């Protein structure tokens, strides 16, 4: 296959997100796919083997969910891909969409309970952030509002407890966590002080269980914490291995799925809450975008690597779903590079053409965020550059996630120039090692990476030049 055909096939190959299933009806799932040409919400009946496209809009649909009973699919109806709009719901097996009676705004979290209630967070310029309790057939009721950023984090299965992430202290990067009852009464607050955020993940998936799985930053990175907001009982889950961590509940509420990202790769473990044991789960080398335990104890996960296109896999050994349509050609493996920079050791990822020994023309592809990271996942854009003879260098500059709280929070005072100083340090190393040709360098990026690219063009800075 020619280079042009390869990159076109990669961009045209359909992709899908990890299916999310109803807690009380695990055979009913929803996922998002771009098989139609735009990212839309799909319903999948695992028992019957049928799937259907639930939404169809010119700019696609960014948000979709299923309620715990599996009866309703929720999706966000924005104006024109601009994230401004309102929530809708439709029956799982199809039927007319029902709009939620709320003023339009930007979505700020959605929580669904087994009682049919929904908790909806909205953000509106000039009006701040609000959280509403929506009961079928009744007017929505506001249970929280503030001028500072806030969002719905989780709702207990029986709907009695509602977790809200908030930045009432003025620091949106390090939010606090508040749990309310349906009537807005405060049950508990969790805040660890300046520079230490608390993130709510999910209430235990057992009716009547008050425990909330959260992430704290008490030791310089995000780590799991199980919190009972009524008694304020807190159990920290300390893990020896380095990296950034998130977690989810197994269905019985007795174990946690621990997802650890370290140096651009992902690792899975099961943590036994009664005994405190940590057990590794074998997966392929690469990146797991999302993972969730099934009722039978297996784990389904969305996986890819720099060399291999994405798949939805199961730890039971099979591929969970076929995206349909053409498959994406593979690419080259990713290499790790560590560089001593002005603010500490910088981790970068390098993809080289299969032919030739360098120095290569190179593109420094800068990620957005800045609270994001480049990793060993499959990126069609990277593969296309490599096919055309370029080395691709991706730098997890200061401000990136995945390397602890200090690295993530390092952008102070000289924002933009800090990141470019790290890019320049990696550039110098790549030139010295004969990987990159100093006279044929490209600086590129989108979102925050686009800002850094423009700053690199206009600033008096020794970074790569756009050509």
PDB file of N, CA and C in Angstrom, residues 197-202 213-226 235-249 256-271 278 288-291 373 400-405 408:
ATOM      1  N   UNK A 197      -6.100  18.786  45.273  1.00  0.00           N
ATOM      2  CA  UNK A 197      -7.477  18.613  44.855  1.00  0.00           C
ATOM      3  C   UNK A 197      -8.032  17.246  45.230  1.00  0.00           C
ATOM      4  N   UNK A 198      -9.360  17.158  45.213  1.00  0.00           N
ATOM      5  CA  UNK A 198     -10.086  15.912  45.441  1.00  0.00           C
ATOM      6  C   UNK A 198     -11.072  15.743  44.299  1.00  0.00           C
ATOM      7  N   UNK A 199     -11.045  14.591  43.646  1.00  0.00           N
ATOM      8  CA  UNK A 199     -11.891  14.333  42.487  1.00  0.00           C
ATOM      9  C   UNK A 199     -12.833  13.181  42.807  1.00  0.00           C
ATOM     10  N   UNK A 200     -14.125  13.374  42.641  1.00  0.00           N
ATOM     11  CA  UNK A 200     -15.097  12.313  42.847  1.00  0.00           C
ATOM     12  C   UNK A 200     -15.220  11.442  41.603  1.00  0.00           C
ATOM     13  N   UNK A 201     -15.225  10.123  41.789  1.00  0.00           N
ATOM     14  CA  UNK A 201     -15.318   9.201  40.661  1.00  0.00           C
ATOM     15  C   UNK A 201     -16.683   8.532  40.583  1.00  0.00           C
ATOM     16  N   UNK A 202     -17.054   7.730  41.614  1.00  0.00           N
ATOM     17  CA  UNK A 202     -18.271   6.943  41.513  1.00  0.00           C
ATOM     18  C   UNK A 202     -18.645   6.381  42.880  1.00  0.00           C
ATOM     19  N   UNK A 213     -15.944   6.545  45.784  1.00  0.00           N
ATOM     20  CA  UNK A 213     -14.554   6.398  45.331  1.00  0.00           C
ATOM     21  C   UNK A 213     -14.070   7.734  44.799  1.00  0.00           C
ATOM     22  N   UNK A 214     -12.938   8.204  45.322  1.00  0.00           N
ATOM     23  CA  UNK A 214     -12.393   9.505  44.951  1.00  0.00           C
ATOM     24  C   UNK A 214     -10.903   9.372  44.654  1.00  0.00           C
ATOM     25  N   UNK A 215     -10.334  10.467  44.192  1.00  0.00           N
ATOM     26  CA  UNK A 215      -8.881  10.586  44.033  1.00  0.00           C
ATOM     27  C   UNK A 215      -8.408  11.777  44.840  1.00  0.00           C
ATOM     28  N   UNK A 216      -7.333  11.602  45.598  1.00  0.00           N
ATOM     29  CA  UNK A 216      -6.751  12.697  46.374  1.00  0.00           C
ATOM     30  C   UNK A 216      -5.331  12.963  45.881  1.00  0.00           C
ATOM     31  N   UNK A 217      -4.722  14.044  46.382  1.00  0.00           N
ATOM     32  CA  UNK A 217      -3.353  14.426  45.994  1.00  0.00           C
ATOM     33  C   UNK A 217      -2.487  14.672  47.219  1.00  0.00           C
ATOM     34  N   UNK A 218      -2.642  13.887  48.233  1.00  0.00           N
ATOM     35  CA  UNK A 218      -1.935  14.119  49.488  1.00  0.00           C
ATOM     36  C   UNK A 218      -0.453  13.768  49.428  1.00  0.00           C
ATOM     37  N   UNK A 219      -0.060  12.971  48.425  1.00  0.00           N
ATOM     38  CA  UNK A 219       1.340  12.554  48.329  1.00  0.00           C
ATOM     39  C   UNK A 219       1.943  12.881  46.971  1.00  0.00           C
ATOM     40  N   UNK A 220       1.521  13.978  46.378  1.00  0.00           N
ATOM     41  CA  UNK A 220       2.162  14.450  45.164  1.00  0.00           C
ATOM     42  C   UNK A 220       1.660  13.839  43.870  1.00  0.00           C
ATOM     43  N   UNK A 221       0.611  13.031  43.938  1.00  0.00           N
ATOM     44  CA  UNK A 221      -0.025  12.504  42.742  1.00  0.00           C
ATOM     45  C   UNK A 221      -1.449  12.102  43.131  1.00  0.00           C
ATOM     46  N   UNK A 222      -2.283  11.826  42.143  1.00  0.00           N
ATOM     47  CA  UNK A 222      -3.640  11.386  42.432  1.00  0.00           C
ATOM     48  C   UNK A 222      -3.643   9.897  42.790  1.00  0.00           C
ATOM     49  N   UNK A 223      -4.276   9.580  43.920  1.00  0.00           N
ATOM     50  CA  UNK A 223      -4.368   8.209  44.404  1.00  0.00           C
ATOM     51  C   UNK A 223      -5.781   7.944  44.908  1.00  0.00           C
ATOM     52  N   UNK A 224      -6.237   6.672  44.899  1.00  0.00           N
ATOM     53  CA  UNK A 224      -7.611   6.373  45.308  1.00  0.00           C
ATOM     54  C   UNK A 224      -7.847   6.561  46.799  1.00  0.00           C
ATOM     55  N   UNK A 225      -9.071   6.962  47.090  1.00  0.00           N
ATOM     56  CA  UNK A 225      -9.547   7.128  48.465  1.00  0.00           C
ATOM     57  C   UNK A 225     -11.013   6.720  48.476  1.00  0.00           C
ATOM     58  N   UNK A 226     -11.391   5.856  49.419  1.00  0.00           N
ATOM     59  CA  UNK A 226     -12.794   5.472  49.599  1.00  0.00           C
ATOM     60  C   UNK A 226     -13.328   6.254  50.787  1.00  0.00           C
ATOM     61  N   UNK A 235     -10.559   5.851  53.663  1.00  0.00           N
ATOM     62  CA  UNK A 235      -9.550   4.798  53.495  1.00  0.00           C
ATOM     63  C   UNK A 235      -8.702   5.128  52.283  1.00  0.00           C
ATOM     64  N   UNK A 236      -7.451   5.476  52.530  1.00  0.00           N
ATOM     65  CA  UNK A 236      -6.518   5.739  51.440  1.00  0.00           C
ATOM     66  C   UNK A 236      -5.975   4.425  50.899  1.00  0.00           C
ATOM     67  N   UNK A 237      -5.854   4.353  49.581  1.00  0.00           N
ATOM     68  CA  UNK A 237      -5.274   3.185  48.929  1.00  0.00           C
ATOM     69  C   UNK A 237      -3.867   3.577  48.482  1.00  0.00           C
ATOM     70  N   UNK A 238      -2.877   3.180  49.260  1.00  0.00           N
ATOM     71  CA  UNK A 238      -1.483   3.538  48.938  1.00  0.00           C
ATOM     72  C   UNK A 238      -0.903   2.480  48.022  1.00  0.00           C
ATOM     73  N   UNK A 239      -0.300   2.913  46.926  1.00  0.00           N
ATOM     74  CA  UNK A 239       0.283   2.012  45.946  1.00  0.00           C
ATOM     75  C   UNK A 239       1.751   2.350  45.744  1.00  0.00           C
ATOM     76  N   UNK A 240       2.578   1.321  45.680  1.00  0.00           N
ATOM     77  CA  UNK A 240       4.018   1.510  45.617  1.00  0.00           C
ATOM     78  C   UNK A 240       4.479   1.997  44.238  1.00  0.00           C
ATOM     79  N   UNK A 241       3.863   1.485  43.173  1.00  0.00           N
ATOM     80  CA  UNK A 241       4.361   1.750  41.824  1.00  0.00           C
ATOM     81  C   UNK A 241       4.146   3.209  41.431  1.00  0.00           C
ATOM     82  N   UNK A 242       5.077   3.789  40.631  1.00  0.00           N
ATOM     83  CA  UNK A 242       4.942   5.192  40.215  1.00  0.00           C
ATOM     84  C   UNK A 242       3.877   5.357  39.143  1.00  0.00           C
ATOM     85  N   UNK A 243       3.518   6.629  38.904  1.00  0.00           N
ATOM     86  CA  UNK A 243       2.589   6.936  37.833  1.00  0.00           C
ATOM     87  C   UNK A 243       1.299   7.557  38.342  1.00  0.00           C
ATOM     88  N   UNK A 244       0.458   7.979  37.400  1.00  0.00           N
ATOM     89  CA  UNK A 244      -0.837   8.561  37.717  1.00  0.00           C
ATOM     90  C   UNK A 244      -1.881   7.456  37.787  1.00  0.00           C
ATOM     91  N   UNK A 245      -2.829   7.586  38.698  1.00  0.00           N
ATOM     92  CA  UNK A 245      -3.748   6.493  38.998  1.00  0.00           C
ATOM     93  C   UNK A 245      -5.191   6.980  38.948  1.00  0.00           C
ATOM     94  N   UNK A 246      -6.065   6.139  38.429  1.00  0.00           N
ATOM     95  CA  UNK A 246      -7.497   6.288  38.613  1.00  0.00           C
ATOM     96  C   UNK A 246      -8.044   4.913  38.946  1.00  0.00           C
ATOM     97  N   UNK A 247      -9.337   4.823  39.244  1.00  0.00           N
ATOM     98  CA  UNK A 247      -9.879   3.553  39.708  1.00  0.00           C
ATOM     99  C   UNK A 247     -11.372   3.485  39.428  1.00  0.00           C
ATOM    100  N   UNK A 248     -11.917   2.281  39.563  1.00  0.00           N
ATOM    101  CA  UNK A 248     -13.355   2.054  39.419  1.00  0.00           C
ATOM    102  C   UNK A 248     -13.740   0.881  40.316  1.00  0.00           C
ATOM    103  N   UNK A 249     -15.034   0.766  40.592  1.00  0.00           N
ATOM    104  CA  UNK A 249     -15.543  -0.312  41.418  1.00  0.00           C
ATOM    105  C   UNK A 249     -15.769  -1.583  40.607  1.00  0.00           C
ATOM    106  N   UNK A 256     -11.502  -2.978  43.751  1.00  0.00           N
ATOM    107  CA  UNK A 256     -11.335  -1.831  42.857  1.00  0.00           C
ATOM    108  C   UNK A 256     -10.498  -2.251  41.656  1.00  0.00           C
ATOM    109  N   UNK A 257     -10.858  -1.724  40.496  1.00  0.00           N
ATOM    110  CA  UNK A 257      -9.989  -1.808  39.327  1.00  0.00           C
ATOM    111  C   UNK A 257      -9.090  -0.582  39.358  1.00  0.00           C
ATOM    112  N   UNK A 258      -7.794  -0.797  39.468  1.00  0.00           N
ATOM    113  CA  UNK A 258      -6.822   0.294  39.532  1.00  0.00           C
ATOM    114  C   UNK A 258      -6.158   0.427  38.165  1.00  0.00           C
ATOM    115  N   UNK A 259      -6.249   1.609  37.589  1.00  0.00           N
ATOM    116  CA  UNK A 259      -5.675   1.899  36.277  1.00  0.00           C
ATOM    117  C   UNK A 259      -4.510   2.849  36.492  1.00  0.00           C
ATOM    118  N   UNK A 260      -3.312   2.392  36.161  1.00  0.00           N
ATOM    119  CA  UNK A 260      -2.107   3.194  36.423  1.00  0.00           C
ATOM    120  C   UNK A 260      -1.432   3.546  35.103  1.00  0.00           C
ATOM    121  N   UNK A 261      -1.209   4.832  34.896  1.00  0.00           N
ATOM    122  CA  UNK A 261      -0.476   5.296  33.733  1.00  0.00           C
ATOM    123  C   UNK A 261       0.918   5.751  34.132  1.00  0.00           C
ATOM    124  N   UNK A 262       1.935   5.215  33.467  1.00  0.00           N
ATOM    125  CA  UNK A 262       3.302   5.581  33.791  1.00  0.00           C
ATOM    126  C   UNK A 262       4.133   5.637  32.519  1.00  0.00           C
ATOM    127  N   UNK A 263       4.738   6.784  32.251  1.00  0.00           N
ATOM    128  CA  UNK A 263       5.609   6.976  31.097  1.00  0.00           C
ATOM    129  C   UNK A 263       4.926   6.581  29.788  1.00  0.00           C
ATOM    130  N   UNK A 264       3.664   6.998  29.666  1.00  0.00           N
ATOM    131  CA  UNK A 264       2.960   6.824  28.408  1.00  0.00           C
ATOM    132  C   UNK A 264       2.395   5.445  28.173  1.00  0.00           C
ATOM    133  N   UNK A 265       2.383   4.558  29.185  1.00  0.00           N
ATOM    134  CA  UNK A 265       1.752   3.246  29.070  1.00  0.00           C
ATOM    135  C   UNK A 265       0.788   3.042  30.235  1.00  0.00           C
ATOM    136  N   UNK A 266      -0.099   2.052  30.077  1.00  0.00           N
ATOM    137  CA  UNK A 266      -1.132   1.813  31.077  1.00  0.00           C
ATOM    138  C   UNK A 266      -1.036   0.400  31.624  1.00  0.00           C
ATOM    139  N   UNK A 267      -1.316   0.278  32.930  1.00  0.00           N
ATOM    140  CA  UNK A 267      -1.258  -1.010  33.611  1.00  0.00           C
ATOM    141  C   UNK A 267      -2.515  -1.171  34.475  1.00  0.00           C
ATOM    142  N   UNK A 268      -3.070  -2.389  34.503  1.00  0.00           N
ATOM    143  CA  UNK A 268      -4.278  -2.677  35.265  1.00  0.00           C
ATOM    144  C   UNK A 268      -3.963  -3.581  36.448  1.00  0.00           C
ATOM    145  N   UNK A 269      -4.657  -3.326  37.560  1.00  0.00           N
ATOM    146  CA  UNK A 269      -4.563  -4.176  38.741  1.00  0.00           C
ATOM    147  C   UNK A 269      -5.942  -4.257  39.409  1.00  0.00           C
ATOM    148  N   UNK A 270      -6.162  -5.358  40.105  1.00  0.00           N
ATOM    149  CA  UNK A 270      -7.344  -5.469  40.963  1.00  0.00           C
ATOM    150  C   UNK A 270      -6.896  -5.322  42.412  1.00  0.00           C
ATOM    151  N   UNK A 271      -7.563  -4.420  43.138  1.00  0.00           N
ATOM    152  CA  UNK A 271      -7.237  -4.196  44.545  1.00  0.00           C
ATOM    153  C   UNK A 271      -8.365  -4.757  45.402  1.00  0.00           C
ATOM    154  N   UNK A 278      -3.018  -6.425  46.101  1.00  0.00           N
ATOM    155  CA  UNK A 278      -3.002  -5.838  44.761  1.00  0.00           C
ATOM    156  C   UNK A 278      -2.572  -6.927  43.775  1.00  0.00           C
ATOM    157  N   UNK A 288      -4.318   2.156  27.541  1.00  0.00           N
ATOM    158  CA  UNK A 288      -5.721   1.843  27.753  1.00  0.00           C
ATOM    159  C   UNK A 288      -6.448   3.156  28.005  1.00  0.00           C
ATOM    160  N   UNK A 289      -7.309   3.540  27.062  1.00  0.00           N
ATOM    161  CA  UNK A 289      -8.042   4.802  27.197  1.00  0.00           C
ATOM    162  C   UNK A 289      -9.119   4.720  28.268  1.00  0.00           C
ATOM    163  N   UNK A 290      -9.758   3.575  28.401  1.00  0.00           N
ATOM    164  CA  UNK A 290     -10.818   3.386  29.387  1.00  0.00           C
ATOM    165  C   UNK A 290     -10.922   1.903  29.685  1.00  0.00           C
ATOM    166  N   UNK A 291     -11.334   1.581  30.915  1.00  0.00           N
ATOM    167  CA  UNK A 291     -11.482   0.184  31.328  1.00  0.00           C
ATOM    168  C   UNK A 291     -12.594   0.102  32.357  1.00  0.00           C
ATOM    169  N   UNK A 373      -1.367  14.617  28.002  1.00  0.00           N
ATOM    170  CA  UNK A 373      -0.053  14.043  27.748  1.00  0.00           C
ATOM    171  C   UNK A 373      -0.057  13.277  26.439  1.00  0.00           C
ATOM    172  N   UNK A 400       2.207  18.899  31.740  1.00  0.00           N
ATOM    173  CA  UNK A 400       1.581  17.656  31.302  1.00  0.00           C
ATOM    174  C   UNK A 400       1.147  16.813  32.501  1.00  0.00           C
ATOM    175  N   UNK A 401       0.128  15.996  32.291  1.00  0.00           N
ATOM    176  CA  UNK A 401      -0.267  15.024  33.293  1.00  0.00           C
ATOM    177  C   UNK A 401       0.577  13.761  33.138  1.00  0.00           C
ATOM    178  N   UNK A 402       0.508  12.898  34.144  1.00  0.00           N
ATOM    179  CA  UNK A 402       1.194  11.619  34.071  1.00  0.00           C
ATOM    180  C   UNK A 402       2.502  11.549  34.824  1.00  0.00           C
ATOM    181  N   UNK A 403       2.971  12.677  35.373  1.00  0.00           N
ATOM    182  CA  UNK A 403       4.275  12.703  36.031  1.00  0.00           C
ATOM    183  C   UNK A 403       4.202  13.346  37.417  1.00  0.00           C
ATOM    184  N   UNK A 404       3.036  13.309  38.015  1.00  0.00           N
ATOM    185  CA  UNK A 404       2.862  13.842  39.364  1.00  0.00           C
ATOM    186  C   UNK A 404       2.330  15.258  39.380  1.00  0.00           C
ATOM    187  N   UNK A 405       1.892  15.672  40.575  1.00  0.00           N
ATOM    188  CA  UNK A 405       1.253  16.979  40.735  1.00  0.00           C
ATOM    189  C   UNK A 405       2.222  18.135  40.517  1.00  0.00           C
ATOM    190  N   UNK A 408       2.712  18.699  36.815  1.00  0.00           N
ATOM    191  CA  UNK A 408       1.478  19.209  36.228  1.00  0.00           C
ATOM    192  C   UNK A 408       1.231  20.670  36.596  1.00  0.00           C
TER     193      UNK A 408
END
